[in-house]
Short mmCIF file of C-alpha atoms in Angstrom, two decimals:
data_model
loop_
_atom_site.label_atom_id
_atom_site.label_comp_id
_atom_site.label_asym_id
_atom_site.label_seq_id
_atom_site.Cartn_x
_atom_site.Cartn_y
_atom_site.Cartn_z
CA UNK A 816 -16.03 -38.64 5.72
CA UNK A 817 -13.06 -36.82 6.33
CA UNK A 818 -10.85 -35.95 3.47
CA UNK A 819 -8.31 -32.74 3.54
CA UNK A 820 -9.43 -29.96 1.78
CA UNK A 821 -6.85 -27.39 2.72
CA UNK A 822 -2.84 -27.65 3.78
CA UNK A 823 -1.04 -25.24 5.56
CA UNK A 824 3.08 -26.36 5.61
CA UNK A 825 5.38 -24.61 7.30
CA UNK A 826 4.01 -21.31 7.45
CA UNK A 827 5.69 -18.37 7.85
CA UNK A 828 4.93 -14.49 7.69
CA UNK A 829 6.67 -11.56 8.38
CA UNK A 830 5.20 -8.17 8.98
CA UNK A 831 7.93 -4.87 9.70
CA UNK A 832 10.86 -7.49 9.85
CA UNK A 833 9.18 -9.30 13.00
CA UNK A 834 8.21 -12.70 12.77
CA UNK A 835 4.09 -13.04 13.19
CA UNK A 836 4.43 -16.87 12.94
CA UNK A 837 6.40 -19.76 11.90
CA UNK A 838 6.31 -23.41 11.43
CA UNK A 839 2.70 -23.06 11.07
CA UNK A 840 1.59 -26.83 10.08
CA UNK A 841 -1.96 -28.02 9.73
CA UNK A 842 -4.66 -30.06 7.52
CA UNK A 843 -7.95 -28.52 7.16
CA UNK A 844 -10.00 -31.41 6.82
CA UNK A 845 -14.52 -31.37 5.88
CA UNK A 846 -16.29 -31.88 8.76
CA UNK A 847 -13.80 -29.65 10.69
CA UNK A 848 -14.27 -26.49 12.21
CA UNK A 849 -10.99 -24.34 13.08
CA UNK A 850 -10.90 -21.12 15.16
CA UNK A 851 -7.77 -19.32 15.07
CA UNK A 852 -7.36 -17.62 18.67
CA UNK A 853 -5.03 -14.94 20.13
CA UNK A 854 -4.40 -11.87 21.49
CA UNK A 855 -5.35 -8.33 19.04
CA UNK A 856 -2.45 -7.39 16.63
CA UNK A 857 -0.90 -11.08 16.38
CA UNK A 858 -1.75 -11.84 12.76
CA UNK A 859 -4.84 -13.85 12.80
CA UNK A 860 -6.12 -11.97 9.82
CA UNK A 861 -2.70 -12.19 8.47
CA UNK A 862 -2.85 -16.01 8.42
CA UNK A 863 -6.66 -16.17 7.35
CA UNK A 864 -5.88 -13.89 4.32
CA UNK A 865 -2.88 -15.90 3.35
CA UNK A 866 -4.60 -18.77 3.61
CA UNK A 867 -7.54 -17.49 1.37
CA UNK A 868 -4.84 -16.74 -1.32
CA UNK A 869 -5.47 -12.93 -1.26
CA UNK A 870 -1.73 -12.04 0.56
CA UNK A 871 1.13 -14.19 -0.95
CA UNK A 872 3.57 -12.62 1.36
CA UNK A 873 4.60 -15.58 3.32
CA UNK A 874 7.10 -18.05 3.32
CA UNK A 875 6.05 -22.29 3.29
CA UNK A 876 3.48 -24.39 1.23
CA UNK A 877 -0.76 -23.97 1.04
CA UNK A 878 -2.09 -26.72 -0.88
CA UNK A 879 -5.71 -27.17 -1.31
CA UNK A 880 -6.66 -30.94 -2.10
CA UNK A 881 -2.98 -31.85 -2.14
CA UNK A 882 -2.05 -28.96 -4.97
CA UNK A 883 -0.44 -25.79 -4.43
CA UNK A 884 -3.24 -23.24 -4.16
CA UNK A 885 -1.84 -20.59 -6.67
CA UNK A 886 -1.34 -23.01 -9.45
CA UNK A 887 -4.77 -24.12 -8.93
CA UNK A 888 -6.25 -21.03 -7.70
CA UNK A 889 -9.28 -20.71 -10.15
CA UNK A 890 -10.93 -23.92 -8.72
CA UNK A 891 -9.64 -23.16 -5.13
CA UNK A 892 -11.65 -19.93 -5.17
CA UNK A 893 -14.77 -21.30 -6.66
CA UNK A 894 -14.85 -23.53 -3.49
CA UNK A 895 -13.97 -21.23 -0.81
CA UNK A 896 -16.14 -18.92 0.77
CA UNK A 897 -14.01 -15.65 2.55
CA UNK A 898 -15.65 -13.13 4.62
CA UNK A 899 -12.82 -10.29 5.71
CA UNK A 900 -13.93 -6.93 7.85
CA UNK A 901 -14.78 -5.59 5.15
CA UNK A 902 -17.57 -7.90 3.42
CA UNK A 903 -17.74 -5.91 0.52
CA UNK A 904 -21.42 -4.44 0.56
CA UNK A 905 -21.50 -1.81 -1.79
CA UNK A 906 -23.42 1.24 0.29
CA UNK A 907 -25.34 2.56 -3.40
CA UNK A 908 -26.91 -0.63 -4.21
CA UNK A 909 -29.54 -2.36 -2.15
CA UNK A 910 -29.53 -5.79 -0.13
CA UNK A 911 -30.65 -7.48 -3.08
CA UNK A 912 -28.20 -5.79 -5.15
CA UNK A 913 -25.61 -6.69 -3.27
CA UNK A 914 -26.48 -10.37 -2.67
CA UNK A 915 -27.62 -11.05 -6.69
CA UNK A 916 -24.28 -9.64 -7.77
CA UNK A 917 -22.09 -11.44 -5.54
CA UNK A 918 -23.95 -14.96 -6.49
CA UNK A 919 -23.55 -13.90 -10.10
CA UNK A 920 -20.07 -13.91 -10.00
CA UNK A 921 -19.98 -17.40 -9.08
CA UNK A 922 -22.58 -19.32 -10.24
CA UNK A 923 -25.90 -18.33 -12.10
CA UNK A 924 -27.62 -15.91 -9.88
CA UNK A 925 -31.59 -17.25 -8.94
CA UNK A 926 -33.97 -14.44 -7.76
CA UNK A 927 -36.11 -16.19 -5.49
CA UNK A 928 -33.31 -17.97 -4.01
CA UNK A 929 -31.44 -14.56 -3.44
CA UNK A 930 -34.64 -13.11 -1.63
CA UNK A 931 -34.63 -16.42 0.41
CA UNK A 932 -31.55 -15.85 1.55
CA UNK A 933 -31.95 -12.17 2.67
CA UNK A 934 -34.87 -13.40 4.36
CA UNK A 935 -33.01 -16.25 6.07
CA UNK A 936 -30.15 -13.37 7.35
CA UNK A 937 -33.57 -11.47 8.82
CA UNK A 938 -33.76 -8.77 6.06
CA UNK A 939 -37.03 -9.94 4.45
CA UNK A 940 -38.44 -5.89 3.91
CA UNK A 941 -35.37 -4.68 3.45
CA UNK A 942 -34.21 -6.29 -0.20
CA UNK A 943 -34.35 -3.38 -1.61
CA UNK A 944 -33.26 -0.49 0.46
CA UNK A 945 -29.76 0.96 -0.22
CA UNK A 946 -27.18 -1.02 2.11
CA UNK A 947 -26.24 2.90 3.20
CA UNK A 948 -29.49 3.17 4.84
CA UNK A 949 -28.68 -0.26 6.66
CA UNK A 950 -27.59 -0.35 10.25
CA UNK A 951 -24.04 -1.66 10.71
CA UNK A 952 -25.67 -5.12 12.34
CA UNK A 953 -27.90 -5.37 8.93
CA UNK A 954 -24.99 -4.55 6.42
CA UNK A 955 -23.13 -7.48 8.28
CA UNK A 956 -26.08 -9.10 7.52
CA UNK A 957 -26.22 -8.61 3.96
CA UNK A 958 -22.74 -9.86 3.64
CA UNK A 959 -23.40 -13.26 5.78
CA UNK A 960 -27.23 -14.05 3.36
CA UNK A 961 -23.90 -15.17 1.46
CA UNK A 962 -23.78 -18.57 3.85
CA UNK A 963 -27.27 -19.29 2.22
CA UNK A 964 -26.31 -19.24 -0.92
CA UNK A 965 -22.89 -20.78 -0.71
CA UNK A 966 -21.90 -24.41 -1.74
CA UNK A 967 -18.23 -24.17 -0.94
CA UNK A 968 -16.98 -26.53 0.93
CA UNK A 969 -14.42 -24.23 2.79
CA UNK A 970 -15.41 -21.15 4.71
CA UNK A 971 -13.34 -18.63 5.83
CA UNK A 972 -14.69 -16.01 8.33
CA UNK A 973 -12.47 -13.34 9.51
CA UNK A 974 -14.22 -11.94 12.63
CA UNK A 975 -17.51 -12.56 10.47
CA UNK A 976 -19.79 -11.98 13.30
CA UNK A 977 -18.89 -8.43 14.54
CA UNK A 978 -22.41 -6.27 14.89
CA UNK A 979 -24.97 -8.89 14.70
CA UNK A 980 -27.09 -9.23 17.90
CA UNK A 981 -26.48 -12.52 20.30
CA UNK A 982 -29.68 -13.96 19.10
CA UNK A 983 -27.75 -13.89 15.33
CA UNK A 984 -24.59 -15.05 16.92
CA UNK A 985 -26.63 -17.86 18.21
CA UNK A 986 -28.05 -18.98 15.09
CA UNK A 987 -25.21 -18.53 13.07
CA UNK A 988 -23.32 -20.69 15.79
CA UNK A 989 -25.11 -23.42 15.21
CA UNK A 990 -25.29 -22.97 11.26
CA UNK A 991 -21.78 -23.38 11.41
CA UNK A 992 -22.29 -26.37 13.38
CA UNK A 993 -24.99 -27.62 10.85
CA UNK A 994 -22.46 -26.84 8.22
CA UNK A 995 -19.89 -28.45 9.75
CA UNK A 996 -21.95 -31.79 10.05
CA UNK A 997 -23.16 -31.49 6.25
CA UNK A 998 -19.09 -32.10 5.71
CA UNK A 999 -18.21 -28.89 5.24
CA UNK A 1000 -14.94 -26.50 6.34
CA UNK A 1001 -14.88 -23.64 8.50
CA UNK A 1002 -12.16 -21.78 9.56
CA UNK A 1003 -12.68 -18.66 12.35
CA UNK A 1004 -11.67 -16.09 14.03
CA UNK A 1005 -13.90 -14.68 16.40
CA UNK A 1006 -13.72 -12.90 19.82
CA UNK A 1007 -17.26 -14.23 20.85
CA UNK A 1008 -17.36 -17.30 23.21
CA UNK A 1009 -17.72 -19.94 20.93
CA UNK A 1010 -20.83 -22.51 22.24
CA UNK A 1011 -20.15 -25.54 19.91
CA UNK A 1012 -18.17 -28.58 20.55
CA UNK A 1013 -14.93 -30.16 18.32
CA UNK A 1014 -13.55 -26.88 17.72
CA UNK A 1015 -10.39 -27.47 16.88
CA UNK A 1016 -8.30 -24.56 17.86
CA UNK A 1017 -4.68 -22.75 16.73
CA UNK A 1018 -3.38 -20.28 19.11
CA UNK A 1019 -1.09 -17.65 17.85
CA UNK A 1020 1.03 -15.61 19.68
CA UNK A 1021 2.71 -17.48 23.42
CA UNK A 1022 1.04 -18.04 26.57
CA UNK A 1023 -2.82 -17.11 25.31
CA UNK A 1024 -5.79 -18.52 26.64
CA UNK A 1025 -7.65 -19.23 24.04
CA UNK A 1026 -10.98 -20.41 25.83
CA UNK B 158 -30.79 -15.48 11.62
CA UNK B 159 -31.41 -19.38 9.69
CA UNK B 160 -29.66 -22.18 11.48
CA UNK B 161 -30.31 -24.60 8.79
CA UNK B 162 -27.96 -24.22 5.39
CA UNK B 163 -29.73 -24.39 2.41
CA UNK B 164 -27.35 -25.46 -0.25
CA UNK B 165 -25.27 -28.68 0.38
CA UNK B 166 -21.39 -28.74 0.48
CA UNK B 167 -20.67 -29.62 -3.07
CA UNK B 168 -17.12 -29.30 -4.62
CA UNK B 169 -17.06 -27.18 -7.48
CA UNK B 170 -14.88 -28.61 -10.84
CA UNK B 171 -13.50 -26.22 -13.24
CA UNK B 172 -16.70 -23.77 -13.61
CA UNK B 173 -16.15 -21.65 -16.54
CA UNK B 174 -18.77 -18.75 -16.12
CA UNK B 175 -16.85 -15.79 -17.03
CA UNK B 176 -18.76 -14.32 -19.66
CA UNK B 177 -22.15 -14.23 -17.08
CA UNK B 178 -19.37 -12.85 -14.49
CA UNK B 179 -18.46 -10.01 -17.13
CA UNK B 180 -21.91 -8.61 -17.88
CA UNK B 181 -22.44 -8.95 -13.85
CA UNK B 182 -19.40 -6.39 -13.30
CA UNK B 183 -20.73 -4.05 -16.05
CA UNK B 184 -24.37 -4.25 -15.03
CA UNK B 185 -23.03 -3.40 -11.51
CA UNK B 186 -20.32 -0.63 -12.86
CA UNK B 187 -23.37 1.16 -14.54
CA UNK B 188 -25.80 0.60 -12.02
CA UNK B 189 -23.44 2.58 -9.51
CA UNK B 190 -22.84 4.88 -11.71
CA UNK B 191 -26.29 5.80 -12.25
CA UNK B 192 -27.86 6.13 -8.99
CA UNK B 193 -24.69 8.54 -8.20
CA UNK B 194 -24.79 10.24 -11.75
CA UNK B 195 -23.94 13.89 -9.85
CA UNK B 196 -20.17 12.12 -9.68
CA UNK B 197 -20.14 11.86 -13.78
CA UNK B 198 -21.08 15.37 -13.85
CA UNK B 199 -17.47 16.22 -12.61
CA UNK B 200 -15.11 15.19 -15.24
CA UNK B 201 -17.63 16.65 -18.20
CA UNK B 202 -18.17 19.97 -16.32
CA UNK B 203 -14.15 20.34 -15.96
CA UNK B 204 -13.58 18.98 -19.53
CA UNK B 205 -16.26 21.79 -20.96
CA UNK B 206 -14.77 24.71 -18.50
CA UNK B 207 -10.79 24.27 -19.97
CA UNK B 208 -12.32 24.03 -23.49
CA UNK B 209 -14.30 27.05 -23.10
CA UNK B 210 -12.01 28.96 -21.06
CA UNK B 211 -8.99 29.27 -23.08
CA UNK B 212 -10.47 31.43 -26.26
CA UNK B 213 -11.45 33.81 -23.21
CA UNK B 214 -7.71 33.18 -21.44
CA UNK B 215 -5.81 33.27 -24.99
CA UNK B 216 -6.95 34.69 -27.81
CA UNK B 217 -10.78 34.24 -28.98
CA UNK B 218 -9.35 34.93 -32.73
CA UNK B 219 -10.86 32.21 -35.00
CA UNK B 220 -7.13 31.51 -36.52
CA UNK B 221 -5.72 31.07 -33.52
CA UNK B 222 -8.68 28.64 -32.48
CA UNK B 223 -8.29 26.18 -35.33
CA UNK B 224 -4.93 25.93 -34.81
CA UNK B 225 -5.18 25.41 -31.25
CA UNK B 226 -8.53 23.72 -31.06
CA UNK B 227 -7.70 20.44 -31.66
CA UNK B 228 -4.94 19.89 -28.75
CA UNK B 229 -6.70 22.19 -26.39
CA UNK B 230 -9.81 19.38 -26.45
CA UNK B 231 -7.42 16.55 -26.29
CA UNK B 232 -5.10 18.14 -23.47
CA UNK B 233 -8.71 18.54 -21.69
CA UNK B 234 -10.33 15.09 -22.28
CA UNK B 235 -6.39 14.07 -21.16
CA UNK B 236 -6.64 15.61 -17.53
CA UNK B 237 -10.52 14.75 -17.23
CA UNK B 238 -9.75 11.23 -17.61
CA UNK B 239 -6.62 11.51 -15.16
CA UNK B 240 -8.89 13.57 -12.25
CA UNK B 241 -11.54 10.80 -12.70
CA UNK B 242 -9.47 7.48 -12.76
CA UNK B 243 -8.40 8.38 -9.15
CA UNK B 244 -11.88 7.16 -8.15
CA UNK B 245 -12.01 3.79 -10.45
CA UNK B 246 -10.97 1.15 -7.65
CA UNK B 247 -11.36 3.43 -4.71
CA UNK B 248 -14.96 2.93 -3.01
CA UNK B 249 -14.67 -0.89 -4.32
CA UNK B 250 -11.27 -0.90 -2.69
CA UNK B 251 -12.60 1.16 0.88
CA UNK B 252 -15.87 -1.35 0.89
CA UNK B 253 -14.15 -4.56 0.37
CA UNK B 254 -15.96 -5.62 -3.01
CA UNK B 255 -12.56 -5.54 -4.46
CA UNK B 256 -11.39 -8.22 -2.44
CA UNK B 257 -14.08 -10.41 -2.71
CA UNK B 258 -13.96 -9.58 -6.66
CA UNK B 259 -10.59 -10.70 -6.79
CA UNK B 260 -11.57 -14.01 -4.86
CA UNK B 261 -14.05 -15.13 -7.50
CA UNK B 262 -13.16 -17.43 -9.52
CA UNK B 263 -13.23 -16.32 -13.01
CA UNK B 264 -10.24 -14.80 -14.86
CA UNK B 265 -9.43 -11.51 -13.24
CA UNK B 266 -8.12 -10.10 -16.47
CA UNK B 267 -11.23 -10.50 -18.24
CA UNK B 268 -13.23 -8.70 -15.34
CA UNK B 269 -10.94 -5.69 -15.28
CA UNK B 270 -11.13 -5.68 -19.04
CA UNK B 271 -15.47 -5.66 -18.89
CA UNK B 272 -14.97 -3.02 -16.09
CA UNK B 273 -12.42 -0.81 -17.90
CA UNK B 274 -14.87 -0.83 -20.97
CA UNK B 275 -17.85 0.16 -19.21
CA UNK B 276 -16.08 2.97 -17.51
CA UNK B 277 -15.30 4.18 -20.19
CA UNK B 278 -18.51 4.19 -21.55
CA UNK B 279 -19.94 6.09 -18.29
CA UNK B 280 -17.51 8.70 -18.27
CA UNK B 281 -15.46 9.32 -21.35
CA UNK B 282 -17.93 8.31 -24.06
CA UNK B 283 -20.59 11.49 -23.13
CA UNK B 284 -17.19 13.51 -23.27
CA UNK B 285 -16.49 12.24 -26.62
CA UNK B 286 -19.89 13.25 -27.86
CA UNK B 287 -19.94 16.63 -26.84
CA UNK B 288 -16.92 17.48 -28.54
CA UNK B 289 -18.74 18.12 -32.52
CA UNK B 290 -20.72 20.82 -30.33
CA UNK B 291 -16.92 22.22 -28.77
CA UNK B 292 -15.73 21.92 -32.77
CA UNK B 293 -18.16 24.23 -33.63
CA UNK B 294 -17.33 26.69 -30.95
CA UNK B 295 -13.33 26.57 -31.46
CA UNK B 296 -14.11 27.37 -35.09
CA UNK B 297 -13.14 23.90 -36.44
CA UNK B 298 -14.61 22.69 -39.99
CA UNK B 299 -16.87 19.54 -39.96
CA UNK B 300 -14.06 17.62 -41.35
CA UNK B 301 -11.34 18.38 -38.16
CA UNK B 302 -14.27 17.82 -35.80
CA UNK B 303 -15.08 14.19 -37.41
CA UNK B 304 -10.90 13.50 -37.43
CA UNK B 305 -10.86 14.93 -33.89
CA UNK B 306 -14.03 12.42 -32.70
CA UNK B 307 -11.86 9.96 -34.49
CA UNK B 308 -8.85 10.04 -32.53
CA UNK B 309 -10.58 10.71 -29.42
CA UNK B 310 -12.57 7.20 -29.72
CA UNK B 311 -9.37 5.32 -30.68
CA UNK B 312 -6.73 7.21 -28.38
CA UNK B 313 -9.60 7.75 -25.03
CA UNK B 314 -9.91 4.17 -24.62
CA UNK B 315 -5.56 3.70 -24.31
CA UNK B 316 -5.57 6.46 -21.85
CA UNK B 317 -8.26 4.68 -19.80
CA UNK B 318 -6.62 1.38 -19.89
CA UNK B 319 -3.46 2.18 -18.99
CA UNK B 320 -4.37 4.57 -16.32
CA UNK B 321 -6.67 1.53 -14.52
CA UNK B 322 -3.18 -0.10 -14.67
CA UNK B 323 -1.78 3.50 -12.40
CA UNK B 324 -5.11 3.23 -10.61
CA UNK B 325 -4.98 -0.45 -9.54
CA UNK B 326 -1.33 -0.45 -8.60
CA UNK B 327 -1.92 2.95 -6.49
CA UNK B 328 -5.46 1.96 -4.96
CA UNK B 329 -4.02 1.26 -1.47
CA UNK B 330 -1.76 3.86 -0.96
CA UNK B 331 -3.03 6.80 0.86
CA UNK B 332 -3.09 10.07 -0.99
CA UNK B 333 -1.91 8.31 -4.30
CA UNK B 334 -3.65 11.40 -6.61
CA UNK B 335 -0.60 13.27 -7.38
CA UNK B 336 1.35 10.03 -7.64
CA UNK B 337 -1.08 8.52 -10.28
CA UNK B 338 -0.67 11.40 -11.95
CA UNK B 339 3.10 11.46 -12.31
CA UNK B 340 3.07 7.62 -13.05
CA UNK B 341 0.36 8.41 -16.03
CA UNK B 342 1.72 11.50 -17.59
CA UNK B 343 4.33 9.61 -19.59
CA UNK B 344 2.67 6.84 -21.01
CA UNK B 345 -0.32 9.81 -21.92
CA UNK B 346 2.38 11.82 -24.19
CA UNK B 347 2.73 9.68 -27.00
CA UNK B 348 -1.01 9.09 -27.25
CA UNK B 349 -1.60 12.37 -26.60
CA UNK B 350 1.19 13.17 -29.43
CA UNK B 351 -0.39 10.96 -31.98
CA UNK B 352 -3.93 11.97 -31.18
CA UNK B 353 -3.16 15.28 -31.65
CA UNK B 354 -1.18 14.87 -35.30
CA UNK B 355 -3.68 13.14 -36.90
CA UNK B 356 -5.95 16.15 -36.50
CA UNK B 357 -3.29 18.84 -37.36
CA UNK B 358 -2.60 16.35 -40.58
CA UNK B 359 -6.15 16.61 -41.37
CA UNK B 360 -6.46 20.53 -40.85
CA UNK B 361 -3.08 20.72 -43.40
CA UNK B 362 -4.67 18.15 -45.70
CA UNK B 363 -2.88 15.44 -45.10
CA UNK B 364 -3.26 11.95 -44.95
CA UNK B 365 -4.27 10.51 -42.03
CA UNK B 366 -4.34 6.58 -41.73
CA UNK B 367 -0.38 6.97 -40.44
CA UNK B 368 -1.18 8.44 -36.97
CA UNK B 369 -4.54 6.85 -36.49
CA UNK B 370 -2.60 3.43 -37.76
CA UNK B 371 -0.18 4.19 -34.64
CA UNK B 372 -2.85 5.08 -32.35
CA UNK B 373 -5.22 2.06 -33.43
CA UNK B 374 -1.88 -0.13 -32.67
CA UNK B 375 -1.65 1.31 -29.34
CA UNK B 376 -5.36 0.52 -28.39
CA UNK B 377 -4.54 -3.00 -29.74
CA UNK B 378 -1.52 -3.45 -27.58
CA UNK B 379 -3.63 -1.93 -24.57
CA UNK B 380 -6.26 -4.18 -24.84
CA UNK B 381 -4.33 -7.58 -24.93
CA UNK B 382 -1.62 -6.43 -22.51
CA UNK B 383 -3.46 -3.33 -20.02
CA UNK B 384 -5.72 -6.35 -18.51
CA UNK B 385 -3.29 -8.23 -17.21
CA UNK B 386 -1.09 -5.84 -15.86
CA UNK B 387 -4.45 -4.37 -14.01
CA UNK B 388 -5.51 -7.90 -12.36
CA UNK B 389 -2.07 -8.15 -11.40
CA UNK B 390 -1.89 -4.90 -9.75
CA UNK B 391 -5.38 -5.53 -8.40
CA UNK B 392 -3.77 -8.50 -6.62
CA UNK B 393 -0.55 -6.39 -5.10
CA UNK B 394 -3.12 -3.87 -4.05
CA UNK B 395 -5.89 -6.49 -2.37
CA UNK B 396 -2.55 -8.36 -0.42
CA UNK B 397 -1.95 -5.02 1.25
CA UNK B 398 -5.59 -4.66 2.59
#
């Protein structure tokens, strides 16, 4: 099953009066997995935050399931899932915490489930230390226990695997992949070498090799 | 790390879970608050010194005291609640909860309303009840004290909502303190000028229902209106980040 979940039509952003991109057309469809690749400083997170709805500086048309997203925004965001640099893991509340709340801002937060997820993301012992007494790698963690817990068909992961070990990277690599096959979306950025096949992949910026 | 996802892919219809994602953003507002309770020491330790220090700065003279009481402890609870509505969105904003509390998909304006109302019970409500023991001290009768409690629980919770609004917008912007501060002060004065007359009505022995009529309008006004304007600002702030 492939239906289009997400729209991108003519997009175009400007940052400082210089064009990032433009003409930016594509159909995010389930069962796809996008990576957007270029060079540092060419808007990737630009374009991954417009296309999550949180920057509405751009020019052109984002339509989730054939709708513009921000007359429909409610429903787009209870089916999206957006991981940015900063995940949002508060650093005075523990793992748990931080994992409970964010579920129970979407849907009905489960305890057992919650700890099943931490343990999943390789924090079972740590649910309830403060995230400041986390390492960097086990913060990141915290923030991707989310995947666990998440039914949204879209995912958007801005550089989502920054210091997690390569075992992680590994496992969360083929997550995606699982996730992918389940008929779910995933769109990328990442400066890892990606191991998975039917990556479809949107280069920004001219003349970038983007394996 | 798991390989295998656990929930399926399931497309979510209009989920209307906003009151569950209200108590959530209290529950977490006070939870933060408590375990770093040495931060709500700040605004009641300042609000106490200015009280305290003027009838040693000006004149300690009981006369002068009940005439001045009553705008001295509003002018203080005034500049507490500026100093401390710097920090409202700040860590949320540095952490990126803010972002992700934006993203969820409940109304926004509902959120900042539950958040707005628990921060102000965290840090203005303990200010509020200290001032009958700040009456006594600046020589007020029971009566002024009760009218000055009055105003401050009517007028405290405008001056908190409106400043989130200052806060919101101003969240992003590097050293925004003293520009918060100059963006508040006017929409402070006539709350602050209200406030104020009620409790000088009450010390001549006049009525009161006029000014705490105006003041109850302006908390009504804040309430439907200050919400939006914050999620809104919340928005401009969060498609900066």
């Amino acid at each position: 099953m492939t239906s289009t979940l997400l729209e991108a039509r003519q997009i175009h952003c400007e940052r400082d009066d210089r064009p990032l991109f433009s003409g930016l057309d594509f159909r995010v469809g389930s069962g796809e997995l996008w990576r957007i690749a270029g060079p540092n400083g060419v808007g990737k997170t630009t374009l991954l935050r417009i296309l999550a709805g949180l920057n509405p500086a751009f020019e052109g048309e984002l339509l989730w399931q054939g709708e513009p997203v921000h007359r429909v925004r409610t429903q787009y965001q209870a089916n999206l899932l957006f991981l940015g640099h900063n995940a949002g893991v508060s650093s005075s509340l523990t793992a748990y915490e931080n994992l409970a709340g964010w579920q129970a801002m979407r849907t009905p937060a489960v305890p057992e489930q919650v700890m099943v997820a931490l343990a999943d993301a390789g924090l079972s012992g740590y649910e309830d230390l403060p995230a400041a007494q986390l390492s960097a790698g086990q913060q990141r963690r915290v923030a991707l226990a989310r995947l666990y817990l998440s039914s949204a068909p879209l995912w958007i992961l801005d550089e989502a695997f920054t210091a997690v070990d390569r075992e992680a990277v590994a496992q969360l690599e083929a997550l995606l992949a699982n996730r992918v096959r389940a008929g779910g979306a995933v769109i990328l950025t990442t400066h890892h070498r990606l191991a998975l096949e039917g990556v479809q992949v949107l280069t920004l910026g001219e003349g970038y090799d983007a394996v | 790390m798991r390989s295998e996802p656990r929930v399926p892919v399931r497309l979510q219809e209009q989920e209307s879970g906003w009151p569950r994602a209200a108590v959530e953003t209290v529950r977490r507002e006070w939870l933060i608050a408590f375990r770093n309770r040495q931060d709500l020491m700040n605004p009641l330790v300042f609000f106490v010194l200015i009280v305290s220090l003027f009838p040693l700065g000006v004149s300690p003279e009981p006369e002068f005291l009940r005439q001045a009481g009553p705008g001295i402890v509003w002018v203080a609870a005034l500049l507490s609640i500026l100093l401390s509505l710097n920090l409202l969105f700040r860590n949320d904003y540095a952490d990126g909860h803010l972002e992700q509390w934006v993203l969820s998909p409940q109304p926004l304006a509902l959120l900042a309303l539950a958040r707005v109302a628990a921060v102000w019970v965290t840090t203005v409500l303990p200010l509020v009840l200290l001032v009958p023991v700040l009456a006594v001290m600046l020589h007020l009768s029971p009566g002024t004290g009760l009218v000055l409690v009055l105003t401050l629980l009517v007028g405290t919770p405008v001056l908190v909502l409106v400043g989130a609004i200052g806060a919101a917008l101003t969240v992003s912007l590097r050293g925004s303190g003293v520009l918060l501060v100059l963006i508040m002060t006017p929409f402070y004065v006539p709350v602050l000028i209200f406030g104020t007359g009620a409790v000088t009505a009450a010390v001549e022995g006049a009525s009161i229902t006029g000014h705490l009529a105006l003041l109850g309008a302006m908390l009504s006004l804040a309430v439907v209106l200050a919400p939006l304007a914050i999620a809104g600002a919340l928005r401009i702030s969060v498609s900066n980040g």
